[in-house]
mmCIF file with all atom_site columns, C-alpha atoms in Angstrom:
data_model
loop_
_atom_site.group_PDB
_atom_site.id
_atom_site.type_symbol
_atom_site.label_atom_id
_atom_site.label_alt_id
_atom_site.label_comp_id
_atom_site.label_asym_id
_atom_site.label_entity_id
_atom_site.label_seq_id
_atom_site.pdbx_PDB_ins_code
_atom_site.Cartn_x
_atom_site.Cartn_y
_atom_site.Cartn_z
_atom_site.occupancy
_atom_site.B_iso_or_equiv
_atom_site.pdbx_formal_charge
_atom_site.auth_seq_id
_atom_site.auth_comp_id
_atom_site.auth_asym_id
_atom_site.auth_atom_id
_atom_site.pdbx_PDB_model_num
ATOM 1   C CA . MET A 1 1   ? 34.182 -76.345 41.398 1.00 47.00 ? 119 MET A CA 1
ATOM 2   C CA . THR A 1 2   ? 32.522 -73.003 42.087 1.00 63.00 ? 120 THR A CA 1
ATOM 3   C CA . ASP A 1 3   ? 34.105 -70.434 44.366 1.00 72.00 ? 121 ASP A CA 1
ATOM 4   C CA . PRO A 1 4   ? 32.727 -70.378 47.922 1.00 85.00 ? 122 PRO A CA 1
ATOM 5   C CA . LEU A 1 5   ? 30.145 -67.761 48.745 1.00 94.00 ? 123 LEU A CA 1
ATOM 6   C CA . ARG A 1 6   ? 31.811 -64.761 50.427 1.00 96.00 ? 124 ARG A CA 1
ATOM 7   C CA . ALA A 1 7   ? 29.981 -62.854 53.164 1.00 97.00 ? 125 ALA A CA 1
ATOM 8   C CA . VAL A 1 8   ? 30.453 -59.827 55.409 1.00 97.00 ? 126 VAL A CA 1
ATOM 9   C CA . ILE A 1 9   ? 28.663 -59.661 58.768 1.00 97.00 ? 127 ILE A CA 1
ATOM 10  C CA . ALA A 1 10  ? 27.785 -56.189 60.083 1.00 97.00 ? 128 ALA A CA 1
ATOM 11  C CA . ASP A 1 11  ? 26.306 -56.015 63.584 1.00 95.00 ? 129 ASP A CA 1
ATOM 12  C CA . ASP A 1 12  ? 27.194 -53.947 66.647 1.00 94.00 ? 130 ASP A CA 1
ATOM 13  C CA . GLN A 1 13  ? 26.891 -56.989 68.918 1.00 94.00 ? 131 GLN A CA 1
ATOM 14  C CA . ALA A 1 14  ? 30.022 -59.127 68.903 1.00 95.00 ? 132 ALA A CA 1
ATOM 15  C CA . LEU A 1 15  ? 28.097 -62.165 70.137 1.00 94.00 ? 133 LEU A CA 1
ATOM 16  C CA . VAL A 1 16  ? 25.684 -61.962 67.193 1.00 93.00 ? 134 VAL A CA 1
ATOM 17  C CA . ARG A 1 17  ? 28.561 -61.685 64.734 1.00 95.00 ? 135 ARG A CA 1
ATOM 18  C CA . ALA A 1 18  ? 30.333 -64.647 66.314 1.00 96.00 ? 136 ALA A CA 1
ATOM 19  C CA . GLY A 1 19  ? 27.200 -66.772 66.190 1.00 95.00 ? 137 GLY A CA 1
ATOM 20  C CA . PHE A 1 20  ? 26.478 -65.976 62.557 1.00 96.00 ? 138 PHE A CA 1
ATOM 21  C CA . ARG A 1 21  ? 30.122 -66.536 61.608 1.00 97.00 ? 139 ARG A CA 1
ATOM 22  C CA . MET A 1 22  ? 30.090 -69.963 63.256 1.00 97.00 ? 140 MET A CA 1
ATOM 23  C CA . ILE A 1 23  ? 26.895 -70.975 61.449 1.00 96.00 ? 141 ILE A CA 1
ATOM 24  C CA . LEU A 1 24  ? 27.968 -69.726 58.028 1.00 96.00 ? 142 LEU A CA 1
ATOM 25  C CA . THR A 1 25  ? 31.501 -71.127 58.252 1.00 96.00 ? 143 THR A CA 1
ATOM 26  C CA . ALA A 1 26  ? 30.149 -74.526 59.275 1.00 96.00 ? 144 ALA A CA 1
ATOM 27  C CA . HIS A 1 27  ? 28.156 -74.596 56.037 1.00 95.00 ? 145 HIS A CA 1
ATOM 28  C CA . GLY A 1 28  ? 31.014 -73.680 53.732 1.00 94.00 ? 146 GLY A CA 1
ATOM 29  C CA . ILE A 1 29  ? 30.327 -69.936 53.499 1.00 96.00 ? 147 ILE A CA 1
ATOM 30  C CA . ASP A 1 30  ? 33.469 -67.809 53.725 1.00 96.00 ? 148 ASP A CA 1
ATOM 31  C CA . VAL A 1 31  ? 33.063 -64.883 56.155 1.00 97.00 ? 149 VAL A CA 1
ATOM 32  C CA . VAL A 1 32  ? 35.646 -62.453 54.772 1.00 97.00 ? 150 VAL A CA 1
ATOM 33  C CA . ALA A 1 33  ? 35.068 -59.600 57.237 1.00 97.00 ? 151 ALA A CA 1
ATOM 34  C CA . GLU A 1 34  ? 33.072 -58.381 60.220 1.00 97.00 ? 152 GLU A CA 1
ATOM 35  C CA . ALA A 1 35  ? 31.927 -54.843 61.031 1.00 97.00 ? 153 ALA A CA 1
ATOM 36  C CA . ALA A 1 36  ? 30.602 -53.241 64.208 1.00 96.00 ? 154 ALA A CA 1
ATOM 37  C CA . ASP A 1 37  ? 28.888 -50.313 62.491 1.00 95.00 ? 155 ASP A CA 1
ATOM 38  C CA . GLY A 1 38  ? 27.790 -49.130 59.080 1.00 94.00 ? 156 GLY A CA 1
ATOM 39  C CA . ALA A 1 39  ? 30.964 -47.229 58.230 1.00 95.00 ? 157 ALA A CA 1
ATOM 40  C CA . GLU A 1 40  ? 33.053 -50.324 58.916 1.00 96.00 ? 158 GLU A CA 1
ATOM 41  C CA . ALA A 1 41  ? 30.640 -52.342 56.790 1.00 96.00 ? 159 ALA A CA 1
ATOM 42  C CA . VAL A 1 42  ? 31.058 -50.018 53.806 1.00 94.00 ? 160 VAL A CA 1
ATOM 43  C CA . ASP A 1 43  ? 34.833 -50.175 54.177 1.00 95.00 ? 161 ASP A CA 1
ATOM 44  C CA . ALA A 1 44  ? 34.744 -53.975 54.460 1.00 96.00 ? 162 ALA A CA 1
ATOM 45  C CA . VAL A 1 45  ? 32.709 -54.215 51.252 1.00 94.00 ? 163 VAL A CA 1
ATOM 46  C CA . ARG A 1 46  ? 35.192 -52.020 49.406 1.00 92.00 ? 164 ARG A CA 1
ATOM 47  C CA . ARG A 1 47  ? 38.128 -54.123 50.613 1.00 93.00 ? 165 ARG A CA 1
ATOM 48  C CA . THR A 1 48  ? 36.743 -57.632 50.260 1.00 94.00 ? 166 THR A CA 1
ATOM 49  C CA . ARG A 1 49  ? 34.037 -57.408 47.555 1.00 93.00 ? 167 ARG A CA 1
ATOM 50  C CA . PRO A 1 50  ? 31.733 -60.025 49.122 1.00 95.00 ? 168 PRO A CA 1
ATOM 51  C CA . ASP A 1 51  ? 28.754 -61.697 47.503 1.00 94.00 ? 169 ASP A CA 1
ATOM 52  C CA . VAL A 1 52  ? 26.403 -61.025 50.423 1.00 94.00 ? 170 VAL A CA 1
ATOM 53  C CA . VAL A 1 53  ? 26.342 -58.578 53.342 1.00 96.00 ? 171 VAL A CA 1
ATOM 54  C CA . LEU A 1 54  ? 24.394 -59.432 56.488 1.00 96.00 ? 172 LEU A CA 1
ATOM 55  C CA . MET A 1 55  ? 23.512 -55.922 57.660 1.00 94.00 ? 173 MET A CA 1
ATOM 56  C CA . ASP A 1 56  ? 22.107 -55.014 61.061 1.00 92.00 ? 174 ASP A CA 1
ATOM 57  C CA . ILE A 1 57  ? 19.558 -52.232 60.653 1.00 88.00 ? 175 ILE A CA 1
ATOM 58  C CA . ARG A 1 58  ? 20.318 -50.469 63.948 1.00 87.00 ? 176 ARG A CA 1
ATOM 59  C CA . MET A 1 59  ? 23.956 -49.663 64.691 1.00 90.00 ? 177 MET A CA 1
ATOM 60  C CA . PRO A 1 60  ? 25.673 -46.662 66.345 1.00 87.00 ? 178 PRO A CA 1
ATOM 61  C CA . GLU A 1 61  ? 27.057 -43.774 64.322 1.00 87.00 ? 179 GLU A CA 1
ATOM 62  C CA . THR A 1 62  ? 26.288 -45.072 60.806 1.00 90.00 ? 180 THR A CA 1
ATOM 63  C CA . ASP A 1 63  ? 23.239 -47.372 60.741 1.00 89.00 ? 181 ASP A CA 1
ATOM 64  C CA . GLY A 1 64  ? 22.464 -50.148 58.305 1.00 90.00 ? 182 GLY A CA 1
ATOM 65  C CA . LEU A 1 65  ? 20.218 -47.941 56.201 1.00 89.00 ? 183 LEU A CA 1
ATOM 66  C CA . GLU A 1 66  ? 22.940 -45.374 55.482 1.00 91.00 ? 184 GLU A CA 1
ATOM 67  C CA . ALA A 1 67  ? 25.502 -48.126 54.973 1.00 93.00 ? 185 ALA A CA 1
ATOM 68  C CA . THR A 1 68  ? 23.253 -49.799 52.402 1.00 91.00 ? 186 THR A CA 1
ATOM 69  C CA . ARG A 1 69  ? 22.860 -46.511 50.546 1.00 90.00 ? 187 ARG A CA 1
ATOM 70  C CA . ARG A 1 70  ? 26.626 -45.984 50.494 1.00 91.00 ? 188 ARG A CA 1
ATOM 71  C CA . ILE A 1 71  ? 27.283 -49.503 49.259 1.00 91.00 ? 189 ILE A CA 1
ATOM 72  C CA . PHE A 1 72  ? 24.940 -49.062 46.320 1.00 86.00 ? 190 PHE A CA 1
ATOM 73  C CA . THR A 1 73  ? 26.195 -45.557 45.581 1.00 84.00 ? 191 THR A CA 1
ATOM 74  C CA . ASP A 1 74  ? 29.915 -46.215 45.888 1.00 75.00 ? 192 ASP A CA 1
ATOM 75  C CA . ALA A 1 75  ? 30.291 -49.801 44.725 1.00 59.00 ? 193 ALA A CA 1
ATOM 76  C CA . GLU A 1 76  ? 32.107 -50.383 41.445 1.00 66.00 ? 194 GLU A CA 1
ATOM 77  C CA . GLY A 1 77  ? 31.344 -53.392 39.288 1.00 63.00 ? 195 GLY A CA 1
ATOM 78  C CA . GLU A 1 78  ? 28.978 -56.030 40.597 1.00 74.00 ? 196 GLU A CA 1
ATOM 79  C CA . ARG A 1 79  ? 27.420 -54.923 43.887 1.00 81.00 ? 197 ARG A CA 1
ATOM 80  C CA . PRO A 1 80  ? 26.904 -57.367 46.739 1.00 89.00 ? 198 PRO A CA 1
ATOM 81  C CA . ARG A 1 81  ? 23.476 -58.462 47.872 1.00 89.00 ? 199 ARG A CA 1
ATOM 82  C CA . VAL A 1 82  ? 22.496 -56.839 51.169 1.00 91.00 ? 200 VAL A CA 1
ATOM 83  C CA . LEU A 1 83  ? 20.406 -58.891 53.566 1.00 91.00 ? 201 LEU A CA 1
ATOM 84  C CA . ILE A 1 84  ? 18.975 -56.760 56.369 1.00 88.00 ? 202 ILE A CA 1
ATOM 85  C CA . LEU A 1 85  ? 18.956 -58.141 59.927 1.00 85.00 ? 203 LEU A CA 1
ATOM 86  C CA . THR A 1 86  ? 16.315 -56.874 62.337 1.00 79.00 ? 204 THR A CA 1
ATOM 87  C CA . THR A 1 87  ? 15.112 -57.860 65.798 1.00 76.00 ? 205 THR A CA 1
ATOM 88  C CA . PHE A 1 88  ? 11.468 -57.548 64.876 1.00 64.00 ? 206 PHE A CA 1
ATOM 89  C CA . ASP A 1 89  ? 9.577  -57.799 61.611 1.00 57.00 ? 207 ASP A CA 1
ATOM 90  C CA . LEU A 1 90  ? 8.101  -54.304 61.486 1.00 58.00 ? 208 LEU A CA 1
ATOM 91  C CA . ASP A 1 91  ? 11.206 -52.196 61.959 1.00 59.00 ? 209 ASP A CA 1
ATOM 92  C CA . GLU A 1 92  ? 10.353 -48.819 60.455 1.00 65.00 ? 210 GLU A CA 1
ATOM 93  C CA . LEU A 1 93  ? 13.747 -48.614 58.736 1.00 69.00 ? 211 LEU A CA 1
ATOM 94  C CA . VAL A 1 94  ? 13.488 -51.896 56.839 1.00 69.00 ? 212 VAL A CA 1
ATOM 95  C CA . TYR A 1 95  ? 11.249 -50.480 54.098 1.00 71.00 ? 213 TYR A CA 1
ATOM 96  C CA . GLU A 1 96  ? 13.724 -47.656 53.538 1.00 77.00 ? 214 GLU A CA 1
ATOM 97  C CA . ALA A 1 97  ? 16.558 -50.173 53.379 1.00 77.00 ? 215 ALA A CA 1
ATOM 98  C CA . LEU A 1 98  ? 14.719 -52.198 50.746 1.00 75.00 ? 216 LEU A CA 1
ATOM 99  C CA . SER A 1 99  ? 14.146 -49.021 48.760 1.00 76.00 ? 217 SER A CA 1
ATOM 100 C CA . ALA A 1 100 ? 17.862 -48.215 49.085 1.00 79.00 ? 218 ALA A CA 1
ATOM 101 C CA . GLY A 1 101 ? 18.791 -51.494 47.417 1.00 81.00 ? 219 GLY A CA 1
ATOM 102 C CA . ALA A 1 102 ? 18.676 -54.260 50.031 1.00 85.00 ? 220 ALA A CA 1
ATOM 103 C CA . SER A 1 103 ? 17.593 -57.646 48.706 1.00 83.00 ? 221 SER A CA 1
ATOM 104 C CA . GLY A 1 104 ? 15.512 -58.759 51.670 1.00 80.00 ? 222 GLY A CA 1
ATOM 105 C CA . PHE A 1 105 ? 15.522 -59.115 55.414 1.00 80.00 ? 223 PHE A CA 1
ATOM 106 C CA . LEU A 1 106 ? 15.786 -61.668 58.182 1.00 81.00 ? 224 LEU A CA 1
ATOM 107 C CA . LEU A 1 107 ? 14.794 -61.670 61.823 1.00 81.00 ? 225 LEU A CA 1
ATOM 108 C CA . LYS A 1 108 ? 17.725 -62.139 64.181 1.00 84.00 ? 226 LYS A CA 1
ATOM 109 C CA . ASP A 1 109 ? 16.059 -65.161 65.770 1.00 84.00 ? 227 ASP A CA 1
ATOM 110 C CA . VAL A 1 110 ? 16.230 -67.014 62.446 1.00 84.00 ? 228 VAL A CA 1
ATOM 111 C CA . THR A 1 111 ? 17.150 -70.689 62.626 1.00 89.00 ? 229 THR A CA 1
ATOM 112 C CA . PRO A 1 112 ? 20.649 -71.689 61.448 1.00 93.00 ? 230 PRO A CA 1
ATOM 113 C CA . GLU A 1 113 ? 19.171 -73.588 58.511 1.00 91.00 ? 231 GLU A CA 1
ATOM 114 C CA . HIS A 1 114 ? 17.079 -70.618 57.394 1.00 87.00 ? 232 HIS A CA 1
ATOM 115 C CA . LEU A 1 115 ? 20.027 -68.243 57.756 1.00 90.00 ? 233 LEU A CA 1
ATOM 116 C CA . VAL A 1 116 ? 22.228 -70.357 55.494 1.00 92.00 ? 234 VAL A CA 1
ATOM 117 C CA . ALA A 1 117 ? 19.440 -70.904 52.972 1.00 87.00 ? 235 ALA A CA 1
ATOM 118 C CA . ALA A 1 118 ? 18.649 -67.170 52.896 1.00 86.00 ? 236 ALA A CA 1
ATOM 119 C CA . VAL A 1 119 ? 22.267 -66.148 52.299 1.00 90.00 ? 237 VAL A CA 1
ATOM 120 C CA . ARG A 1 120 ? 22.548 -68.642 49.452 1.00 88.00 ? 238 ARG A CA 1
ATOM 121 C CA . LEU A 1 121 ? 19.202 -67.559 48.051 1.00 81.00 ? 239 LEU A CA 1
ATOM 122 C CA . VAL A 1 122 ? 20.010 -63.845 47.836 1.00 82.00 ? 240 VAL A CA 1
ATOM 123 C CA . ARG A 1 123 ? 23.235 -64.634 46.014 1.00 82.00 ? 241 ARG A CA 1
ATOM 124 C CA . THR A 1 124 ? 21.160 -66.094 43.177 1.00 76.00 ? 242 THR A CA 1
ATOM 125 C CA . GLY A 1 125 ? 18.993 -62.976 42.904 1.00 67.00 ? 243 GLY A CA 1
ATOM 126 C CA . ASP A 1 126 ? 15.752 -64.694 43.970 1.00 59.00 ? 244 ASP A CA 1
ATOM 127 C CA . ALA A 1 127 ? 15.703 -62.309 46.871 1.00 54.00 ? 245 ALA A CA 1
ATOM 128 C CA . LEU A 1 128 ? 12.162 -61.967 48.163 1.00 51.00 ? 246 LEU A CA 1
ATOM 129 C CA . LEU A 1 129 ? 12.323 -63.575 51.605 1.00 51.00 ? 247 LEU A CA 1
ATOM 130 C CA . ALA A 1 130 ? 9.280  -64.255 53.767 1.00 54.00 ? 248 ALA A CA 1
ATOM 131 C CA . PRO A 1 131 ? 6.980  -62.655 51.159 1.00 52.00 ? 249 PRO A CA 1
ATOM 132 C CA . THR A 1 132 ? 3.928  -62.259 53.398 1.00 53.00 ? 250 THR A CA 1
ATOM 133 C CA . ILE A 1 133 ? 5.953  -60.439 56.066 1.00 58.00 ? 251 ILE A CA 1
ATOM 134 C CA . THR A 1 134 ? 7.751  -58.327 53.479 1.00 58.00 ? 252 THR A CA 1
ATOM 135 C CA . ARG A 1 135 ? 4.450  -57.430 51.854 1.00 60.00 ? 253 ARG A CA 1
ATOM 136 C CA . ARG A 1 136 ? 2.929  -56.412 55.203 1.00 64.00 ? 254 ARG A CA 1
ATOM 137 C CA . LEU A 1 137 ? 5.941  -54.248 55.921 1.00 62.00 ? 255 LEU A CA 1
ATOM 138 C CA . VAL A 1 138 ? 5.843  -52.603 52.483 1.00 62.00 ? 256 VAL A CA 1
ATOM 139 C CA . GLU A 1 139 ? 2.100  -51.972 52.804 1.00 63.00 ? 257 GLU A CA 1
ATOM 140 C CA . ARG A 1 140 ? 2.546  -50.382 56.215 1.00 63.00 ? 258 ARG A CA 1
ATOM 141 C CA . HIS A 1 141 ? 5.107  -47.875 55.004 1.00 59.00 ? 259 HIS A CA 1
ATOM 142 C CA . ALA A 1 142 ? 3.484  -47.305 51.616 1.00 59.00 ? 260 ALA A CA 1
ATOM 143 C CA . ARG A 1 143 ? 0.558  -45.750 53.501 1.00 59.00 ? 261 ARG A CA 1
ATOM 144 C CA . THR A 1 144 ? 2.785  -42.886 54.616 1.00 57.00 ? 262 THR A CA 1
ATOM 145 C CA . ALA A 1 145 ? 4.289  -42.173 51.172 1.00 55.00 ? 263 ALA A CA 1
ATOM 146 C CA . PRO A 1 146 ? 2.551  -39.579 48.953 1.00 50.00 ? 264 PRO A CA 1
ATOM 147 C CA . PRO A 1 147 ? 1.375  -41.772 46.033 1.00 47.00 ? 265 PRO A CA 1
ATOM 148 C CA . ALA A 1 148 ? 1.438  -39.062 43.359 1.00 41.00 ? 266 ALA A CA 1
ATOM 149 C CA . GLU A 1 149 ? 4.900  -37.917 44.364 1.00 41.00 ? 267 GLU A CA 1
ATOM 150 C CA . ALA A 1 150 ? 6.239  -41.476 44.535 1.00 41.00 ? 268 ALA A CA 1
ATOM 151 C CA . ALA A 1 151 ? 4.801  -42.386 41.152 1.00 38.00 ? 269 ALA A CA 1
ATOM 152 C CA . GLY A 1 152 ? 6.136  -39.221 39.588 1.00 37.00 ? 270 GLY A CA 1
ATOM 153 C CA . THR A 1 153 ? 9.683  -39.877 40.698 1.00 39.00 ? 271 THR A CA 1
ATOM 154 C CA . HIS A 1 154 ? 9.785  -43.603 40.067 1.00 49.00 ? 272 HIS A CA 1
ATOM 155 C CA . ARG A 1 155 ? 9.918  -45.844 37.035 1.00 61.00 ? 273 ARG A CA 1
ATOM 156 C CA . ASP A 1 156 ? 7.348  -45.669 34.230 1.00 80.00 ? 274 ASP A CA 1
ATOM 157 C CA . LEU A 1 157 ? 5.254  -48.846 34.101 1.00 90.00 ? 275 LEU A CA 1
ATOM 158 C CA . ALA A 1 158 ? 4.026  -48.015 30.595 1.00 90.00 ? 276 ALA A CA 1
ATOM 159 C CA . VAL A 1 159 ? 7.001  -49.977 29.225 1.00 93.00 ? 277 VAL A CA 1
ATOM 160 C CA . LEU A 1 160 ? 5.406  -53.193 30.498 1.00 94.00 ? 278 LEU A CA 1
ATOM 161 C CA . THR A 1 161 ? 2.944  -55.317 28.561 1.00 94.00 ? 279 THR A CA 1
ATOM 162 C CA . ALA A 1 162 ? -0.474 -56.105 29.998 1.00 94.00 ? 280 ALA A CA 1
ATOM 163 C CA . ARG A 1 163 ? 0.716  -59.576 30.997 1.00 95.00 ? 281 ARG A CA 1
ATOM 164 C CA . GLU A 1 164 ? 3.837  -58.179 32.662 1.00 95.00 ? 282 GLU A CA 1
ATOM 165 C CA . LEU A 1 165 ? 1.706  -55.719 34.651 1.00 94.00 ? 283 LEU A CA 1
ATOM 166 C CA . GLU A 1 166 ? -0.457 -58.624 35.796 1.00 94.00 ? 284 GLU A CA 1
ATOM 167 C CA . VAL A 1 167 ? 2.614  -60.605 36.864 1.00 94.00 ? 285 VAL A CA 1
ATOM 168 C CA . LEU A 1 168 ? 4.034  -57.591 38.716 1.00 93.00 ? 286 LEU A CA 1
ATOM 169 C CA . ARG A 1 169 ? 0.755  -56.968 40.537 1.00 91.00 ? 287 ARG A CA 1
ATOM 170 C CA . LEU A 1 170 ? 0.546  -60.558 41.762 1.00 90.00 ? 288 LEU A CA 1
ATOM 171 C CA . LEU A 1 171 ? 4.259  -60.666 42.579 1.00 86.00 ? 289 LEU A CA 1
ATOM 172 C CA . ALA A 1 172 ? 3.746  -57.576 44.765 1.00 82.00 ? 290 ALA A CA 1
ATOM 173 C CA . ARG A 1 173 ? 1.027  -59.459 46.645 1.00 78.00 ? 291 ARG A CA 1
ATOM 174 C CA . GLY A 1 174 ? 3.615  -62.017 47.714 1.00 72.00 ? 292 GLY A CA 1
ATOM 175 C CA . LEU A 1 175 ? 2.960  -64.844 45.255 1.00 79.00 ? 293 LEU A CA 1
ATOM 176 C CA . SER A 1 176 ? 5.859  -67.176 44.494 1.00 77.00 ? 294 SER A CA 1
ATOM 177 C CA . ASN A 1 177 ? 6.736  -68.253 40.953 1.00 82.00 ? 295 ASN A CA 1
ATOM 178 C CA . ALA A 1 178 ? 4.844  -71.508 41.483 1.00 84.00 ? 296 ALA A CA 1
ATOM 179 C CA . GLU A 1 179 ? 1.758  -69.632 42.718 1.00 85.00 ? 297 GLU A CA 1
ATOM 180 C CA . LEU A 1 180 ? 1.999  -67.180 39.829 1.00 89.00 ? 298 LEU A CA 1
ATOM 181 C CA . ALA A 1 181 ? 2.190  -70.079 37.382 1.00 91.00 ? 299 ALA A CA 1
ATOM 182 C CA . GLY A 1 182 ? -0.913 -71.680 38.879 1.00 93.00 ? 300 GLY A CA 1
ATOM 183 C CA . ARG A 1 183 ? -2.884 -68.438 38.974 1.00 93.00 ? 301 ARG A CA 1
ATOM 184 C CA . LEU A 1 184 ? -2.033 -67.431 35.415 1.00 94.00 ? 302 LEU A CA 1
ATOM 185 C CA . HIS A 1 185 ? -2.070 -70.963 33.948 1.00 94.00 ? 303 HIS A CA 1
ATOM 186 C CA . LEU A 1 186 ? 1.533  -70.647 32.808 1.00 94.00 ? 304 LEU A CA 1
ATOM 187 C CA . SER A 1 187 ? 4.632  -72.756 33.275 1.00 94.00 ? 305 SER A CA 1
ATOM 188 C CA . GLU A 1 188 ? 7.131  -71.673 35.939 1.00 90.00 ? 306 GLU A CA 1
ATOM 189 C CA . THR A 1 189 ? 9.690  -71.179 33.172 1.00 92.00 ? 307 THR A CA 1
ATOM 190 C CA . THR A 1 190 ? 7.374  -68.704 31.446 1.00 95.00 ? 308 THR A CA 1
ATOM 191 C CA . VAL A 1 191 ? 6.748  -66.901 34.745 1.00 93.00 ? 309 VAL A CA 1
ATOM 192 C CA . LYS A 1 192 ? 10.499 -66.601 35.342 1.00 91.00 ? 310 LYS A CA 1
ATOM 193 C CA . THR A 1 193 ? 10.860 -65.148 31.850 1.00 94.00 ? 311 THR A CA 1
ATOM 194 C CA . HIS A 1 194 ? 8.167  -62.550 32.567 1.00 95.00 ? 312 HIS A CA 1
ATOM 195 C CA . VAL A 1 195 ? 9.759  -61.637 35.908 1.00 92.00 ? 313 VAL A CA 1
ATOM 196 C CA . GLY A 1 196 ? 13.163 -61.307 34.264 1.00 92.00 ? 314 GLY A CA 1
ATOM 197 C CA . ARG A 1 197 ? 11.746 -58.994 31.578 1.00 95.00 ? 315 ARG A CA 1
ATOM 198 C CA . ILE A 1 198 ? 10.009 -56.853 34.212 1.00 95.00 ? 316 ILE A CA 1
ATOM 199 C CA . LEU A 1 199 ? 13.249 -56.418 36.138 1.00 91.00 ? 317 LEU A CA 1
ATOM 200 C CA . ALA A 1 200 ? 15.192 -55.622 32.967 1.00 92.00 ? 318 ALA A CA 1
ATOM 201 C CA . LYS A 1 201 ? 12.673 -53.113 31.599 1.00 93.00 ? 319 LYS A CA 1
ATOM 202 C CA . LEU A 1 202 ? 12.365 -51.253 34.904 1.00 92.00 ? 320 LEU A CA 1
ATOM 203 C CA . GLY A 1 203 ? 16.058 -51.431 35.763 1.00 88.00 ? 321 GLY A CA 1
ATOM 204 C CA . LEU A 1 204 ? 15.429 -53.347 38.990 1.00 85.00 ? 322 LEU A CA 1
ATOM 205 C CA . ARG A 1 205 ? 17.850 -55.609 40.840 1.00 76.00 ? 323 ARG A CA 1
ATOM 206 C CA . ASP A 1 206 ? 15.456 -58.219 42.154 1.00 77.00 ? 324 ASP A CA 1
ATOM 207 C CA . ARG A 1 207 ? 11.936 -59.140 43.250 1.00 80.00 ? 325 ARG A CA 1
ATOM 208 C CA . VAL A 1 208 ? 12.095 -57.051 46.420 1.00 76.00 ? 326 VAL A CA 1
ATOM 209 C CA . GLN A 1 209 ? 12.701 -53.918 44.365 1.00 79.00 ? 327 GLN A CA 1
ATOM 210 C CA . ALA A 1 210 ? 9.817  -54.957 42.093 1.00 84.00 ? 328 ALA A CA 1
ATOM 211 C CA . VAL A 1 211 ? 7.492  -55.124 45.119 1.00 81.00 ? 329 VAL A CA 1
ATOM 212 C CA . VAL A 1 212 ? 8.599  -51.674 46.288 1.00 79.00 ? 330 VAL A CA 1
ATOM 213 C CA . THR A 1 213 ? 8.085  -50.283 42.771 1.00 85.00 ? 331 THR A CA 1
ATOM 214 C CA . ALA A 1 214 ? 4.584  -51.756 42.496 1.00 86.00 ? 332 ALA A CA 1
ATOM 215 C CA . TYR A 1 215 ? 3.529  -49.927 45.672 1.00 80.00 ? 333 TYR A CA 1
ATOM 216 C CA . GLU A 1 216 ? 5.354  -46.677 44.999 1.00 79.00 ? 334 GLU A CA 1
ATOM 217 C CA . THR A 1 217 ? 3.916  -46.326 41.474 1.00 85.00 ? 335 THR A CA 1
ATOM 218 C CA . GLY A 1 218 ? 0.396  -47.136 42.677 1.00 83.00 ? 336 GLY A CA 1
ATOM 219 C CA . LEU A 1 219 ? 0.004  -50.361 40.678 1.00 86.00 ? 337 LEU A CA 1
ATOM 220 C CA . VAL A 1 220 ? -0.872 -51.968 43.994 1.00 80.00 ? 338 VAL A CA 1
ATOM 221 C CA . THR A 1 221 ? -2.245 -49.985 46.901 1.00 73.00 ? 339 THR A CA 1
ATOM 222 C CA . ALA A 1 222 ? -1.908 -50.750 50.603 1.00 60.00 ? 340 ALA A CA 1
ATOM 223 C CA . GLY A 1 223 ? -4.963 -52.558 51.901 1.00 55.00 ? 341 GLY A CA 1
ATOM 224 C CA . ALA A 1 224 ? -6.507 -53.156 48.462 1.00 50.00 ? 342 ALA A CA 1
ATOM 225 C CA . GLN A 1 225 ? -7.925 -56.588 47.728 1.00 46.00 ? 343 GLN A CA 1
ATOM 226 C CA . GLU A 1 226 ? -6.034 -58.784 45.300 1.00 47.00 ? 344 GLU A CA 1
ATOM 227 C CA . GLY A 1 227 ? -8.692 -58.380 42.656 1.00 42.00 ? 345 GLY A CA 1
ATOM 228 C CA . GLU A 1 228 ? -8.821 -54.595 43.021 1.00 40.00 ? 346 GLU A CA 1
ATOM 229 C CA . PRO A 1 229 ? -5.567 -53.171 41.696 1.00 40.00 ? 347 PRO A CA 1
ATOM 230 C CA . ARG A 1 230 ? -5.235 -49.497 41.066 1.00 38.00 ? 348 ARG A CA 1
ATOM 231 C CA . PRO A 1 231 ? -5.287 -48.889 37.294 1.00 37.00 ? 349 PRO A CA 1
ATOM 232 C CA . VAL A 1 232 ? -2.112 -47.625 35.678 1.00 38.00 ? 350 VAL A CA 1
ATOM 233 C CA . GLU A 1 233 ? -2.410 -44.946 33.015 1.00 35.00 ? 351 GLU A CA 1
ATOM 234 C CA . ARG A 1 234 ? -0.818 -45.844 29.681 1.00 34.00 ? 352 ARG A CA 1
ATOM 235 C CA . SER A 1 235 ? 0.359  -43.157 27.306 1.00 31.00 ? 353 SER A CA 1
#
């Protein structure tokens, strides 16, 4: 029997924390700690070493963005998955949180079933939630980032094969593994292998970070059509 999934809930509203705790506990997920702000969340992660952190993006004193950064800077051993909670789907801080290491995001009006499924999903590493919304959010904020500067400070895509670049480009457009398999005439197993190699070569945690990387390096540009990727120079 596998150990129960362990979660920390960080939100400045006690009622929200209580509601999420009730839902998760009812579905066999062990809520090991609660936090009312980001500093408490970081401390709770250090003490309890959870699998997943439900992190409110806007909290007093230390917000969810800073807390996420601290978790991924300070954590020893296997880091938890951070799932960002927001009240609306275009919160300007969500993109920064994803860049800081968060594995995805949820709206606070999520249904109980979706909440439980999302927490279980991010534990497995298949972290790209609501891909079309995530893509729209990434595109919106990618427009404000200096492309040359972002590409110069980020990972080098030249380590990827032509096929892996194609998979990454389509993944960044929000395609699921099944859609990628259909588009590229591959099996889902082969697609998963390609995705795994992309993450390993670029030192990425999950699909969300792959999406962010595709935009920040210029492989995919905000507003470009699916068939019009920006070319990537190979040395």
